[in-house]
Amino acid sequence: MSIQGRRGIRVALPYLLPSLLGALLFAILPIIISLMLSVTNWSGMSRVRLTDGFLKFVAEHFVGLENSKAILGDAEFWRALSHNLYFIVLYLPLMLALSMTAALIINAPNRGANVYRVVYYLPVLTSWVAGSLIWKWLLSPVYGPINNFLAIIGIEGPLWLQSEVWAMPSIVLASIWKDMGFYAMILLGGLKSINTEYYEAARIDGASKAQMFARITLPLLSSVLFYVSMLSMINAFQLFPQVMVMTKDGNAGPNGATMVMVERIYKYAFRYGKMGYAAAYSWILFVIIMAFTYIQKRGEKRWVNYDV
């Protein structure tokens, strides 16, 4: 490294040090510790000190890959994974379609654009606990407004969160309501970056709005759509607070209909006293997310256009 480069590092280091220390203490160190705990049978109840024989503690409780083997051999794990995938199949297309619709509405030249931005973004600012309680009330089969409205028009509403069939779609509805505004703002930024000359040229050539959307907007917005789809998929695998709040007593819905990966990690760690098992569960989830991210990246070149 050149003298100028070393001098630049010395100048920048004092400013970067607080962030680097924060990343070390609250991100890197917990990751390393969780990896080490994943090969132990620690219950989470005994005291663990980083400065007083932590490696000795790991050696005393070491079980190797037994936790991972037990998880992968348990039918409950595959059921939780299937529920996560089912959630993604329902959530991702609807979220992308509705977020795109909201972004197009906000981007359209009208006097109410700023009002729409506030309305769509308000759920993002709402905490998941508050939002989940609202949706738990809305979807109540007895006094919920949604079923009351369906009864007015002659439709018998389902049991929603109390139904094994409708419990996960109910979680999907609440999740889309909460996340749509966030992704709509990202897509809006992409729409604003598209040169309006493309639309003017297409309008002169007689292209309709549908043709301009299909031939101009979608291709030039594909990179943003790819980012949104990847981010939303990663978040979907970490589905947790809405399940815990909306389902009865946090018991993963009727007959475990909303049992998902992070919910299992939480319960094994803090209810069943299997902290090492939960750590191994979290690392398996990490590998799954990385695998799906890799698959998405492999397909990126087939439809993503970075030429704007």
mmCIF file with all atom_site columns, C-alpha atoms in Angstrom, residues 46 116 128 133 135 140 149 154 196 202 206 229 272 288 308:
data_model
loop_
_atom_site.group_PDB
_atom_site.id
_atom_site.type_symbol
_atom_site.label_atom_id
_atom_site.label_alt_id
_atom_site.label_comp_id
_atom_site.label_asym_id
_atom_site.label_entity_id
_atom_site.label_seq_id
_atom_site.pdbx_PDB_ins_code
_atom_site.Cartn_x
_atom_site.Cartn_y
_atom_site.Cartn_z
_atom_site.occupancy
_atom_site.B_iso_or_equiv
_atom_site.pdbx_formal_charge
_atom_site.auth_seq_id
_atom_site.auth_comp_id
_atom_site.auth_asym_id
_atom_site.auth_atom_id
_atom_site.pdbx_PDB_model_num
ATOM 1  C CA . SER A 1 46  ? -26.191 -21.651 32.849  1.00 0.00 ? 46  SER A CA 1
ATOM 2  C CA . TYR A 1 116 ? -51.025 9.183   -1.160  1.00 0.00 ? 116 TYR A CA 1
ATOM 3  C CA . TRP A 1 128 ? -45.610 -4.730  14.219  1.00 0.00 ? 128 TRP A CA 1
ATOM 4  C CA . LEU A 1 133 ? -53.361 -6.284  16.974  1.00 0.00 ? 133 LEU A CA 1
ATOM 5  C CA . TRP A 1 135 ? -55.411 -7.012  11.981  1.00 0.00 ? 135 TRP A CA 1
ATOM 6  C CA . SER A 1 140 ? -62.098 -11.583 14.173  1.00 0.00 ? 140 SER A CA 1
ATOM 7  C CA . PHE A 1 149 ? -69.067 -6.395  5.839   1.00 0.00 ? 149 PHE A CA 1
ATOM 8  C CA . GLY A 1 154 ? -74.553 -12.152 1.878   1.00 0.00 ? 154 GLY A CA 1
ATOM 9  C CA . THR A 1 196 ? -39.079 10.997  -19.563 1.00 0.00 ? 196 THR A CA 1
ATOM 10 C CA . ALA A 1 202 ? -43.148 6.453   -27.521 1.00 0.00 ? 202 ALA A CA 1
ATOM 11 C CA . GLY A 1 206 ? -48.547 6.241   -30.969 1.00 0.00 ? 206 GLY A CA 1
ATOM 12 C CA . SER A 1 229 ? -37.870 -9.109  -4.819  1.00 0.00 ? 229 SER A CA 1
ATOM 13 C CA . TYR A 1 272 ? -37.886 -25.158 25.539  1.00 0.00 ? 272 TYR A CA 1
ATOM 14 C CA . ILE A 1 288 ? -31.348 -21.660 3.142   1.00 0.00 ? 288 ILE A CA 1
ATOM 15 C CA . VAL A 1 308 ? -30.827 3.107   -18.481 1.00 0.00 ? 308 VAL A CA 1
#
